[in-house]
Each structure stands twice: as C-alpha cells, then as structure tokens.
Amino acid sequence: MIIKRSDCLQCRMRDQSIFAGLNTEELCSLGMEVQDIEGQHGDFLYRMGEPARYAYTLRNGAVKLVSSLESGQEVIVRLLHHGDLLGFEGMQGEHHRHSAIVLAPSQLCRLDLAELQRLSERLPKVRAAILQRWQDALQKSEERIIELGAKRAEARLATFLLQWAQRYPQLRSLPFPLTRTDIAAFLGLSTEHVSRIMADFKRQALIQEQGGQLEILKPQNVAHIAGMPDEHKSD
Amino acid sequence: MIIKRSDCLQCRMRDQSIFAGLNTEELCSLGMEVQDIEGQHGDFLYRMGEPARYAYTLRNGAVKLVSSLESGQEVIVRLLHHGDLLGFEGMQGEHHRHSAIVLAPSQLCRLDLAELQRLSERLPKVRAAILQRWQDALQKSEERIIELGAKRAEARLATFLLQWAQRYPQLRSLPFPLTRTDIAAFLGLSTEHVSRIMADFKRQALIQEQGGQLEILKPQNVAHIAGMPDEHKSD
DNA sequence: CGCCAGATTGAGGAATATCAAACAGAGTGG
DNA sequence: CCACTCTGTTTGATATTCCTCAATCTGGCG
C-alpha cells in the first residue's frame, strides 16, 4: 500500500467528491491534509473494531466492507466503486464496524476525520454532500434488505450483476474482481450455489466471463430473472 | 387518525428528540408548526411513492415501514418504537420509499420537512441530532443485512425477539402487536415457518404470549439460539 | 512439470416454502 | 346466549431451495 501527499486541486474526481461545488480558493483554504493511497488486492484499509481515524474516497478500483462473525463466517456489508465513500461511520467518533479490503487495484483519498468534522461544520456544501452520501448508503442498504428478504438466489444474483454493471455504464465488458466466495458473502448464499447459478447463466449465454472481466450478453433476460419491472425495453 | 396542534414546550420526550439540548427560548423561537398525531392500528402515516412533506417523531407506540414489491409481496424494512424518527428520507426532497403503517396505538409529532430543513441549517445541535439518527439507522440496517445473510430462521427470530425486548427495558411483559405475517415480512420467512418456531419456543417455555403481550422467560437460552456471544451472564 | 487457489459438478440432506386443513378467538347479528 | 363469520394461528404433508461434503477440473505460476 503506497501513501503520499495528495493535491486536491489536480484531482479529476473533484466534481464528484464531497468537495464538489467549492471553488479553487475555498479548496486551497481548507488547510486539510489529504493523502493519496494506492491499494492492491487484499490490502486492508482498516480493520473492524479499530478506532476510526480516517475517511476515504475511492477514486478508482473496488473495495469490500466485510463484517466477521464469531462463527468465522464473513458477510460483505457493502461493495464500493469509484466515487464511493467509506469510513465515515467514524464521524461520530466511533470504531469501524467492518473491515475495508481492496478487491482490485485502487486509488483512494484519505481524509482526517477530525479535520473533516470541523470542515463540515464550517461549509454547508460539504455537509450537504456528506448527508447525501449517508442517505444514499441507507437507501442501498434497505434495498439489500428487501433483496435478501424477498428474493431467491437466482433473482438475487441477477440483480447483483445488473447493479454491478450499472456502475460501469460505458463498458460492455466490466471489471469483475470478485470470487464466487465473495459473491456468496454478499448475497447470503454458499459458494457452490453461486457457482452453479453462474455456470447456468453462462450455459444460457446470458453472461460471459474471462480473466476478471464480465460481460452481460442479454441484459433483458437477466433483468427478467431479477424480477425487475421491464424498464427501458429499447436498450 | 387525530391531528391537532402540539405544544413542544410541554413534551415529555423533548430531551430525547432532535430538539434535545435546545433551551426553552430557542425552542420558542423556532417558529415551527408541529402537529400532534394519534394513530390507530392500520393507519397509514404516508404511502410509498408519495412526495415526502413531513417527518415524524414517534413518541409512543409502534410503526412499521413496509415496502411492497410488484409481486405483491411485502417486506418490513424497519420497525419503529418510541423515540424513533421516520419520514426523513424526504429531507433531500424525495419521495417516500416505503409506507408507514401504525401497529399499536401511537402518538407522533409531525414536522414540516421544509421548515425542518431550514432549522437544521441554522441550529448545529438539531443538525447533529439528525445526522446521528441517520447513522443509527444505517447501522441497524447493516446489522439486519448480516442477520439475513448469515443466520438461519431460528437464530433470526431469537435475535429479533431480544431486540424487541431491548426497546422496553423496564418491562417483563412486552407489548407485541405483530402478527406472524408481520414477523415473517421482517425476517424474510414464511408465515407458517415463523409460527412453527414461535410455537417451538413456547413449548420449550422460552417465551410466553397472551393478548398482545410477550414475555421472554429464558433470555439466556434465547440469546444462545440467537448466536449471541454470552454477554451479561449475571442477568 | 507440479502446485495451488478457485471453479465446477454430483449426491445427499437440512432448511424453508407451499398448499391444505383444522383450530382458536373476537366480534356481530339474531 | 348462540350460531356465524372473519382473521390469525397452528399443524401436517409435500415440494423446493439451498447447504454441506467430497471429488474433480481449470488456469496461473513458480
């Protein structure tokens, strides 16, 4: 894991970050120390139970938030892509509720939580941005409760693949650094069951996989399995 | 459903509300219209898809937040008790993502969202209180994801009963206005399966039920089934 | 090549859903 | 007070979904 100082002024993600809407002067006057982090597959950004000192913005790559139970079982609580925030549960001065583990080579910004706290008091725009992310996280979280509570394995997996694809709108072929075990830990299924369904999908030529890349060949059919209302039939 | 004007100055819940920490003068100067609402079993406070105009504080009683799928299936996204907030997803000017349905006779405060918005800009204490609730909601939501993803029916139900009991710390016998179908919609199970497990628990004399009241006779055993670490053995 | 982690497949069994029926209790109208 | 209905619960039988265990297969890599 490589850590160096970051120059927010040059950042290409700035307009999607929580500092969006601030002009250059405001940004300069933040006086905030921001680190630039490069993470490789398997790196821990932080571990469950540690006191939270930093928040992160994921500029690029993919990260999983994992909660480990006493049984040894691991559940993936959230999956993060470019633009997502993590570590913010520490804003209220708490400990990390999950471990953050890098899935694919990732670039992140690391912000000091205490500084961020002060900053958000001072700048309504930053505050609003953070609140918005918080709300988004809650919404997604509730959507997953519905998935887990109401749908069967096939439908859950189909939904999951479509949602993953939505995060890479331009690409036909998606980066897909998850193992079957990861998917299982996210969907509340066994590794084998996920493998079976994925193999089925492939046999039906709904999807295609090669070298960490995934392609959804028949999005409409997948959406149908997911139990989605038929949106965007023209796609 | 009865609606009348409310007098926040007299409110007994004030120190647990989002207006906690404000002194009497500040509270008077809010200039905020607050309604006092009495809801009966089955009343809708709002419906999924409606534009959000109000937020609510549940002072007393119980409310369920329900999301209805196209299949007709219903999932209970959250269960609310005294002190909980609802309807705040509208703070960002959106529509309600679920329907709020009264379970037991309830008293609520209804706040105008636009006014609340302005208020939270002005008063850091109010803002912080709301942010805190938001974080709590996210945390609980993530805990449920873990429950649904990792635990089996018995353990889920046991956890659920204990968490319900936690909301009524003083009482041996708890108000319990949920039907088996409600519990099932909350835990992602079938009504019959919930009924079977509840009946089992009763036969094992772990719990006892009568007239909408529930008593947990052997909390430790229930906690064991829930897969909890053995906290508070002295209880 | 051998090795290893991950993926796939199969067989059997456990957990849960579904369908159907019986049952209990709380009104409600006679 | 009793029959009646309605809603929610319980129970049983059966089907389905999903998990577990074990074996095999695959591709990357030293």
Coordinates of C-alpha atoms (C1' of nucleotides) in Angstrom, one line a residue:
Chain A
M1 CA 0.0 0.0 0.0
I2 CA 1.5 3.3 -1.1
I3 CA 0.8 6.5 0.7
K4 CA 1.8 10.0 -0.4
R5 CA 0.5 13.6 -0.1
S6 CA -2.3 14.5 -2.5
D7 CA -3.0 17.6 -4.4
C8 CA -6.8 18.0 -4.5
L9 CA -6.6 20.9 -6.9
Q10 CA -5.4 18.5 -9.6
C11 CA -8.0 15.8 -8.8
R12 CA -10.1 14.6 -11.7
M13 CA -12.8 13.3 -9.3
R14 CA -13.2 16.6 -7.6
D15 CA -16.6 17.5 -9.0
Q16 CA -17.9 14.1 -7.8
S17 CA -16.4 14.4 -4.4
I18 CA -17.7 15.8 -1.2
F19 CA -15.7 18.9 -2.2
A20 CA -17.7 19.4 -5.3
G21 CA -19.1 22.9 -5.6
L22 CA -16.2 24.5 -3.7
N23 CA -14.2 26.9 -5.8
T24 CA -10.4 26.8 -6.0
E25 CA -9.9 29.4 -3.4
E26 CA -12.2 27.6 -0.9
L27 CA -10.4 24.4 -1.6
C28 CA -7.0 25.9 -1.0
S29 CA -8.1 27.4 2.2
L30 CA -9.3 24.1 3.6
G31 CA -5.9 23.6 5.1
M32 CA -6.7 19.9 5.0
E33 CA -4.1 17.2 4.9
V34 CA -5.2 14.7 2.2
Q35 CA -3.3 11.5 1.5
D36 CA -3.2 9.7 -1.8
I37 CA -3.4 6.0 -1.4
E38 CA -2.7 3.1 -3.8
G39 CA -4.1 -0.2 -2.7
Q40 CA -3.6 -3.7 -4.1
H41 CA -5.8 -6.7 -4.0
G42 CA -6.0 -7.9 -0.4
D43 CA -4.9 -4.7 1.3
F44 CA -6.8 -3.7 4.4
L45 CA -7.6 0.0 4.6
Y46 CA -8.8 -0.5 8.1
R47 CA -10.0 -3.3 10.3
M48 CA -13.2 -4.0 12.1
G49 CA -13.0 -2.7 15.7
E50 CA -10.2 -0.3 15.2
P51 CA -10.9 3.3 16.3
A52 CA -11.8 5.3 13.2
R53 CA -9.3 8.0 12.3
Y54 CA -9.8 8.4 8.6
A55 CA -12.4 8.6 6.0
Y56 CA -11.7 7.6 2.4
T57 CA -12.9 8.5 -1.1
L58 CA -12.5 5.7 -3.6
R59 CA -11.4 7.3 -6.8
N60 CA -10.8 4.2 -8.7
G61 CA -11.0 0.4 -8.2
A62 CA -13.1 -1.6 -5.9
V63 CA -13.3 -2.3 -2.2
K64 CA -15.4 -4.6 0.0
L65 CA -16.6 -3.9 3.5
V66 CA -16.6 -7.1 5.5
S67 CA -18.1 -8.0 8.8
S68 CA -16.7 -11.1 10.5
L69 CA -19.0 -13.0 12.9
E70 CA -17.8 -15.1 15.8
S71 CA -18.6 -18.2 13.8
G72 CA -15.9 -17.2 11.4
Q73 CA -18.4 -16.5 8.8
E74 CA -17.8 -13.4 6.8
V75 CA -20.5 -11.1 5.3
I76 CA -19.9 -8.4 2.8
V77 CA -21.9 -5.5 4.0
R78 CA -21.1 -3.2 1.1
L79 CA -19.3 -3.1 -2.2
L80 CA -17.7 0.1 -3.2
H81 CA -16.8 1.5 -6.6
H82 CA -15.3 4.7 -8.0
G83 CA -16.8 7.7 -6.3
D84 CA -18.0 5.9 -3.1
L85 CA -17.0 7.0 0.4
L86 CA -16.0 4.8 3.2
G87 CA -15.0 5.0 6.8
F88 CA -17.5 7.8 7.6
E89 CA -19.1 5.9 10.4
G90 CA -16.3 7.4 12.4
M91 CA -17.7 10.9 12.0
Q92 CA -19.5 10.4 15.3
G93 CA -16.3 9.2 16.9
E94 CA -16.8 5.5 16.9
H95 CA -15.0 2.4 15.9
H96 CA -15.1 0.8 12.5
R97 CA -17.9 -1.6 12.2
H98 CA -16.3 -3.6 9.3
S99 CA -13.0 -4.2 7.6
A100 CA -12.3 -2.5 4.3
I101 CA -10.4 -4.8 1.9
V102 CA -9.2 -3.8 -1.5
L103 CA -10.5 -6.1 -4.3
A104 CA -8.9 -4.5 -7.4
P105 CA -6.0 -2.1 -7.7
S106 CA -7.5 1.1 -6.2
Q107 CA -6.7 4.7 -5.7
L108 CA -8.1 6.5 -2.7
C109 CA -8.0 9.8 -0.9
R110 CA -7.6 9.6 2.9
L111 CA -9.0 12.4 5.0
D112 CA -8.5 13.0 8.6
L113 CA -11.9 12.6 10.3
A114 CA -11.4 15.2 13.0
E115 CA -10.5 17.8 10.3
L116 CA -13.4 16.7 8.1
Q117 CA -15.7 17.1 11.1
R118 CA -14.6 20.7 11.6
L119 CA -14.8 21.4 7.9
S120 CA -18.3 20.1 7.6
E121 CA -19.4 22.4 10.5
R122 CA -18.0 25.3 8.5
L123 CA -19.0 24.6 5.0
P124 CA -22.7 23.8 4.3
K125 CA -21.9 22.4 0.9
V126 CA -19.5 19.8 2.3
R127 CA -22.1 19.0 5.0
A128 CA -24.9 18.6 2.5
A129 CA -22.7 16.3 0.3
I130 CA -21.9 14.1 3.2
L131 CA -25.5 13.9 4.3
Q132 CA -26.5 13.0 0.8
R133 CA -24.0 10.1 0.7
W134 CA -25.3 9.0 4.0
Q135 CA -28.8 8.9 2.7
D136 CA -27.7 7.0 -0.4
A137 CA -25.9 4.4 1.8
L138 CA -29.1 3.9 3.8
Q139 CA -31.2 3.6 0.7
K140 CA -29.0 1.0 -0.8
S141 CA -28.8 -0.8 2.4
E142 CA -32.5 -1.0 2.6
E143 CA -32.8 -2.2 -0.9
R144 CA -30.5 -5.1 0.0
I145 CA -32.7 -6.0 3.0
I146 CA -35.5 -6.3 0.5
E147 CA -33.4 -8.4 -1.9
L148 CA -32.3 -10.7 0.9
G149 CA -35.7 -11.0 2.5
A150 CA -37.8 -11.4 -0.6
K151 CA -35.9 -12.9 -3.5
R152 CA -34.4 -16.3 -4.2
A153 CA -30.8 -17.0 -5.1
E154 CA -31.2 -16.7 -8.9
A155 CA -33.0 -13.4 -8.7
R156 CA -30.6 -12.0 -6.1
L157 CA -27.6 -12.9 -8.3
A158 CA -29.2 -11.5 -11.4
T159 CA -30.0 -8.2 -9.6
F160 CA -26.5 -8.1 -8.3
L161 CA -24.9 -8.5 -11.7
L162 CA -27.1 -5.8 -13.2
Q163 CA -26.3 -3.4 -10.4
W164 CA -22.6 -4.1 -10.7
A165 CA -22.9 -3.3 -14.4
Q166 CA -24.7 0.0 -13.7
R167 CA -21.5 1.2 -12.1
Y168 CA -19.6 1.0 -15.4
P169 CA -22.1 2.5 -17.8
Q170 CA -19.7 3.0 -20.7
L171 CA -18.3 -0.5 -20.7
R172 CA -19.6 -3.6 -22.5
S173 CA -17.0 -5.7 -20.6
L174 CA -16.9 -5.0 -16.9
P175 CA -14.0 -5.4 -14.4
F176 CA -15.1 -8.1 -12.1
P177 CA -12.6 -8.9 -9.4
L178 CA -14.9 -11.0 -7.2
T179 CA -14.5 -14.6 -6.4
R180 CA -17.6 -16.9 -6.1
T181 CA -17.0 -16.8 -2.3
D182 CA -17.1 -13.0 -2.4
I183 CA -20.4 -13.0 -4.3
A184 CA -21.8 -15.6 -1.9
A185 CA -20.8 -13.5 1.1
F186 CA -22.6 -10.6 -0.4
L187 CA -25.8 -12.4 -1.3
G188 CA -26.0 -14.6 1.7
L189 CA -25.5 -17.9 -0.2
S190 CA -23.0 -20.7 -0.3
T191 CA -20.1 -20.5 -2.7
E192 CA -21.2 -23.7 -4.5
H193 CA -24.7 -22.4 -5.0
V194 CA -23.4 -19.2 -6.6
S195 CA -21.1 -21.2 -8.8
R196 CA -23.9 -23.3 -10.0
I197 CA -26.1 -20.3 -10.9
M198 CA -23.2 -18.5 -12.6
A199 CA -22.5 -21.6 -14.6
D200 CA -26.2 -21.8 -15.5
F201 CA -26.2 -18.2 -16.7
K202 CA -23.2 -18.9 -18.8
R203 CA -24.7 -22.0 -20.3
Q204 CA -27.8 -20.0 -21.2
A205 CA -25.4 -17.4 -22.7
L206 CA -26.8 -14.7 -20.5
I207 CA -23.3 -13.7 -19.4
Q208 CA -19.7 -14.4 -20.3
E209 CA -16.5 -14.3 -18.2
Q210 CA -12.8 -14.2 -18.9
G211 CA -9.8 -13.0 -17.0
G212 CA -11.6 -11.0 -14.4
Q213 CA -13.9 -9.4 -17.0
L214 CA -17.6 -9.9 -17.1
E215 CA -20.0 -9.2 -20.0
I216 CA -23.8 -9.3 -19.7
L217 CA -24.9 -10.6 -23.0
K218 CA -28.6 -10.5 -22.5
P219 CA -29.4 -7.7 -20.0
Q220 CA -33.2 -8.0 -20.6
N221 CA -33.3 -11.7 -19.8
V222 CA -31.1 -11.2 -16.7
A223 CA -33.4 -8.3 -15.7
H224 CA -36.4 -10.7 -16.1
I225 CA -34.8 -13.3 -13.8
A226 CA -34.0 -10.5 -11.3
G227 CA -37.7 -9.8 -11.1
M228 CA -37.3 -6.3 -12.3
P229 CA -40.2 -4.4 -13.9
D230 CA -39.4 -4.2 -17.6
E231 CA -37.7 -0.8 -17.8
H232 CA -36.0 0.5 -20.9
K233 CA -37.1 -2.1 -23.3
S234 CA -35.3 -0.2 -26.0
D235 CA -31.9 -0.9 -24.5
Chain B
M1 CA -56.2 9.4 12.9
I2 CA -56.4 12.5 15.0
I3 CA -54.4 15.6 14.2
K4 CA -54.1 18.7 16.4
R5 CA -51.5 21.4 17.2
S6 CA -48.8 20.4 19.5
D7 CA -47.0 22.2 22.3
C8 CA -43.4 21.2 22.2
L9 CA -42.7 23.0 25.5
Q10 CA -44.8 20.5 27.3
C11 CA -43.4 17.5 25.6
R12 CA -42.1 14.8 27.8
M13 CA -40.0 13.3 25.1
R14 CA -38.2 16.6 24.4
D15 CA -34.9 15.6 25.8
Q16 CA -34.8 12.5 23.6
S17 CA -35.9 14.3 20.5
I18 CA -33.9 16.1 17.8
F19 CA -34.7 19.3 19.8
A20 CA -32.8 18.0 22.8
G21 CA -30.2 20.4 24.0
L22 CA -32.2 23.5 23.0
N23 CA -33.3 25.7 25.8
T24 CA -36.8 26.9 26.2
E25 CA -36.1 30.2 24.5
E26 CA -34.6 28.6 21.5
L27 CA -37.5 26.2 21.2
C28 CA -40.0 29.0 21.4
S29 CA -38.2 30.9 18.7
L30 CA -38.3 28.0 16.3
G31 CA -41.5 29.3 14.9
M32 CA -42.2 25.8 13.8
E33 CA -45.6 24.3 13.3
V34 CA -45.7 20.9 14.9
Q35 CA -48.7 18.7 14.8
D36 CA -49.7 16.1 17.3
I37 CA -50.9 12.9 15.8
E38 CA -52.8 9.9 17.3
G39 CA -52.7 6.9 15.1
Q40 CA -54.6 3.6 15.4
H41 CA -53.7 0.1 14.3
G42 CA -53.7 0.1 10.5
D43 CA -53.5 3.8 9.9
F44 CA -51.2 4.9 7.1
L45 CA -49.0 7.9 8.1
Y46 CA -47.8 8.0 4.5
R47 CA -47.6 5.8 1.5
M48 CA -44.8 4.6 -0.6
G49 CA -44.2 6.8 -3.7
E50 CA -45.9 9.9 -2.2
P51 CA -43.9 13.0 -2.2
A52 CA -42.5 13.5 1.3
R53 CA -43.8 16.5 3.1
Y54 CA -43.5 15.6 6.7
A55 CA -41.1 14.0 9.1
Y56 CA -42.3 12.3 12.2
T57 CA -41.2 11.5 15.7
L58 CA -42.8 8.5 17.2
R59 CA -43.4 9.4 20.9
N60 CA -45.2 6.3 21.8
G61 CA -46.5 3.1 20.2
A62 CA -45.1 1.2 17.2
V63 CA -45.0 1.7 13.5
K64 CA -43.8 -0.5 10.6
L65 CA -42.2 0.7 7.4
V66 CA -43.3 -1.5 4.5
S67 CA -42.0 -1.8 1.0
S68 CA -44.4 -3.5 -1.5
L69 CA -42.9 -5.4 -4.4
E70 CA -44.6 -5.8 -7.8
S71 CA -45.1 -9.4 -6.9
G72 CA -47.5 -8.3 -4.2
Q73 CA -45.0 -9.5 -1.6
E74 CA -44.5 -7.1 1.3
V75 CA -41.2 -6.6 3.2
I76 CA -41.0 -4.7 6.5
V77 CA -37.9 -2.5 6.1
R78 CA -37.9 -1.1 9.6
L79 CA -39.8 -1.4 12.9
L80 CA -40.1 1.8 14.9
H81 CA -40.6 2.3 18.6
H82 CA -40.8 5.3 21.0
G83 CA -38.2 7.8 20.2
D84 CA -37.6 6.8 16.6
L85 CA -37.8 9.1 13.6
L86 CA -39.5 8.4 10.3
G87 CA -40.0 10.1 7.0
F88 CA -36.6 11.8 7.0
E89 CA -35.7 10.4 3.6
G90 CA -37.7 13.4 2.4
M91 CA -35.0 15.8 3.8
Q92 CA -33.3 15.6 0.4
G93 CA -36.6 16.4 -1.3
E94 CA -37.5 12.9 -2.5
H95 CA -40.5 10.6 -2.3
H96 CA -41.3 8.1 0.4
R97 CA -39.6 4.8 -0.3
H98 CA -42.0 2.9 1.9
S99 CA -45.3 3.1 3.6
A100 CA -45.6 3.8 7.3
I101 CA -48.3 1.8 9.0
V102 CA -49.3 2.1 12.6
L103 CA -49.1 -1.2 14.5
A104 CA -50.2 -0.2 18.0
P105 CA -52.0 3.0 19.2
S106 CA -49.3 5.6 18.7
Q107 CA -48.6 9.2 19.4
L108 CA -46.4 11.1 17.0
C109 CA -45.2 14.6 16.2
R110 CA -45.4 15.7 12.6
L111 CA -42.9 18.3 11.4
D112 CA -42.9 20.1 8.1
L113 CA -39.8 18.9 6.2
A114 CA -39.0 22.3 4.5
E115 CA -39.1 24.0 7.9
L116 CA -37.0 21.4 9.4
Q117 CA -34.5 21.7 6.6
R118 CA -34.1 25.4 7.3
L119 CA -33.9 24.8 11.0
S120 CA -31.2 22.3 10.7
E121 CA -29.2 24.8 8.6
R122 CA -29.5 27.2 11.5
L123 CA -29.0 25.1 14.5
P124 CA -26.0 22.8 14.7
K125 CA -27.5 20.8 17.6
V126 CA -30.5 19.9 15.6
R127 CA -28.3 19.0 12.6
A128 CA -26.1 16.8 14.7
A129 CA -29.1 15.1 16.2
I130 CA -30.5 14.3 12.8
L131 CA -27.1 13.1 11.5
Q132 CA -26.8 10.8 14.5
R133 CA -30.2 9.3 13.9
W134 CA -29.3 8.8 10.3
Q135 CA -26.1 7.0 11.3
D136 CA -28.0 4.8 13.7
A137 CA -30.5 3.8 11.0
L138 CA -27.7 2.8 8.7
Q139 CA -26.0 0.8 11.4
K140 CA -29.2 -1.1 12.2
S141 CA -29.9 -1.6 8.6
E142 CA -26.4 -3.1 8.1
E143 CA -26.9 -5.3 11.1
R144 CA -30.1 -6.7 9.5
I145 CA -28.2 -7.4 6.3
I146 CA -25.8 -9.5 8.4
E147 CA -28.7 -11.3 10.1
L148 CA -30.5 -12.0 6.9
G149 CA -27.3 -13.1 5.1
A150 CA -25.7 -15.2 7.7
K151 CA -28.3 -16.6 10.2
R152 CA -31.0 -19.2 10.0
A153 CA -34.6 -18.8 10.8
E154 CA -34.4 -19.8 14.5
A155 CA -31.5 -17.5 15.2
R156 CA -33.0 -14.6 13.3
L157 CA -36.3 -14.9 15.2
A158 CA -34.4 -15.2 18.5
T159 CA -32.4 -12.1 17.8
F160 CA -35.5 -10.3 16.7
L161 CA -37.3 -11.1 20.0
L162 CA -34.4 -10.0 22.1
Q163 CA -34.0 -6.7 20.1
W164 CA -37.7 -6.0 20.5
A165 CA -37.4 -6.6 24.2
Q166 CA -34.4 -4.2 24.5
R167 CA -36.7 -1.4 23.5
Y168 CA -38.8 -1.9 26.6
P169 CA -36.1 -2.3 29.2
Q170 CA -38.3 -1.8 32.3
L171 CA -40.9 -4.3 31.4
R172 CA -41.1 -8.0 32.0
S173 CA -44.1 -8.3 29.7
L174 CA -43.7 -6.5 26.4
P175 CA -46.3 -5.0 24.1
F176 CA -46.2 -7.1 21.0
P177 CA -48.6 -6.0 18.3
L178 CA -47.1 -8.0 15.5
T179 CA -48.8 -10.9 13.6
R180 CA -46.9 -13.9 12.4
T181 CA -47.1 -12.5 9.0
D182 CA -45.5 -9.2 10.1
I183 CA -42.7 -11.1 11.8
A184 CA -42.2 -13.1 8.6
A185 CA -42.2 -10.0 6.5
F186 CA -39.5 -8.6 8.7
L187 CA -37.3 -11.7 8.8
G188 CA -37.7 -12.8 5.3
L189 CA -39.5 -16.0 6.2
S190 CA -42.9 -17.6 5.5
T191 CA -45.8 -17.0 8.0
E192 CA -46.0 -20.7 8.7
H193 CA -42.3 -21.1 9.4
V194 CA -42.4 -18.2 11.9
S195 CA -45.5 -19.8 13.5
R196 CA -43.7 -23.1 13.9
I197 CA -40.7 -21.6 15.5
M198 CA -42.7 -19.4 17.9
A199 CA -44.7 -22.5 18.9
D200 CA -41.5 -24.4 19.5
F201 CA -40.2 -21.6 21.6
K202 CA -43.4 -21.7 23.6
R203 CA -43.2 -25.4 24.1
Q204 CA -39.7 -25.1 25.3
A205 CA -41.0 -22.4 27.7
L206 CA -38.5 -19.9 26.4
I207 CA -41.3 -17.3 25.8
Q208 CA -44.9 -16.8 26.6
E209 CA -47.7 -14.9 24.9
Q210 CA -51.1 -13.6 25.8
G211 CA -53.3 -10.9 24.5
G212 CA -50.7 -8.9 22.5
Q213 CA -48.2 -9.2 25.3
L214 CA -44.9 -11.1 25.1
E215 CA -42.7 -12.3 27.9
I216 CA -39.2 -13.7 27.4
L217 CA -38.9 -16.3 30.1
K218 CA -35.3 -17.5 29.4
P219 CA -33.4 -14.7 27.8
Q220 CA -30.1 -16.5 28.1
N221 CA -31.4 -19.5 26.2
V222 CA -32.9 -17.3 23.6
A223 CA -29.6 -15.4 23.3
H224 CA -27.9 -18.7 22.8
I225 CA -30.2 -19.6 20.0
A226 CA -29.6 -16.2 18.5
G227 CA -25.9 -17.0 18.3
M228 CA -25.0 -14.1 20.5
P229 CA -21.8 -14.0 22.4
D230 CA -22.6 -14.7 26.1
E231 CA -22.8 -11.2 27.4
H232 CA -24.0 -10.3 30.8
K233 CA -24.1 -13.8 32.2
S234 CA -25.1 -12.4 35.5
D235 CA -28.5 -11.3 34.2
Chain C
dC1 C1' 6.2 -30.1 -14.8
dG2 C1' 3.9 -29.9 -10.2
dC3 C1' 1.4 -27.0 -7.2
dC4 C1' -2.4 -24.3 -5.6
dA5 C1' -6.4 -21.4 -5.3
dG6 C1' -10.5 -21.0 -7.3
dA7 C1' -14.4 -23.1 -10.0
dT8 C1' -17.4 -26.7 -11.2
dT9 C1' -20.1 -30.8 -10.5
dG10 C1' -22.6 -34.5 -8.0
dA11 C1' -25.1 -36.7 -4.3
dG12 C1' -27.4 -36.4 -0.2
dG13 C1' -29.5 -34.0 3.4
dA14 C1' -31.2 -30.0 6.0
dA15 C1' -33.8 -25.8 5.9
dT16 C1' -37.6 -23.5 4.3
dA17 C1' -41.6 -22.7 1.3
dT18 C1' -46.1 -24.1 -0.3
dC19 C1' -50.6 -25.9 -0.1
dA20 C1' -54.3 -27.5 2.6
dA21 C1' -56.8 -28.3 6.6
dA22 C1' -58.1 -27.7 11.2
dC23 C1' -58.3 -24.7 15.0
dA24 C1' -59.0 -20.6 18.3
dG25 C1' -60.7 -16.2 19.5
dA26 C1' -63.1 -11.8 18.8
dG27 C1' -66.7 -9.5 17.1
dT28 C1' -71.7 -9.4 15.3
dG29 C1' -76.3 -10.1 14.4
dG30 C1' -80.1 -12.8 15.6
Chain D
dC1 C1' -76.9 -16.7 24.7
dC2 C1' -75.8 -19.0 20.5
dA3 C1' -74.6 -19.5 15.7
dC4 C1' -71.8 -17.3 12.3
dT5 C1' -68.1 -15.1 10.2
dC6 C1' -63.6 -13.3 10.0
dT7 C1' -59.0 -13.1 10.9
dG8 C1' -55.0 -15.0 12.6
dT9 C1' -52.6 -19.3 14.3
dT10 C1' -51.3 -23.9 14.3
dT11 C1' -50.3 -28.3 12.3
dG12 C1' -49.4 -31.8 8.7
dA13 C1' -47.8 -33.4 4.2
dT14 C1' -45.1 -32.5 0.4
dA15 C1' -42.2 -29.9 -2.8
dT16 C1' -38.4 -26.8 -3.5
dT17 C1' -34.5 -24.3 -2.4
dC18 C1' -30.3 -24.3 -0.6
dC19 C1' -26.3 -26.2 2.1
dT20 C1' -22.7 -29.5 3.0
dC21 C1' -19.3 -32.6 1.9
dA22 C1' -16.5 -34.7 -1.4
dA23 C1' -14.4 -35.1 -5.8
dT24 C1' -12.8 -33.4 -10.0
dC25 C1' -11.5 -29.8 -13.0
dT26 C1' -9.2 -25.5 -14.6
dG27 C1' -5.8 -22.0 -15.2
dG28 C1' -2.0 -19.4 -13.5
dC29 C1' 2.6 -19.6 -11.9
dG30 C1' 7.0 -20.9 -9.8

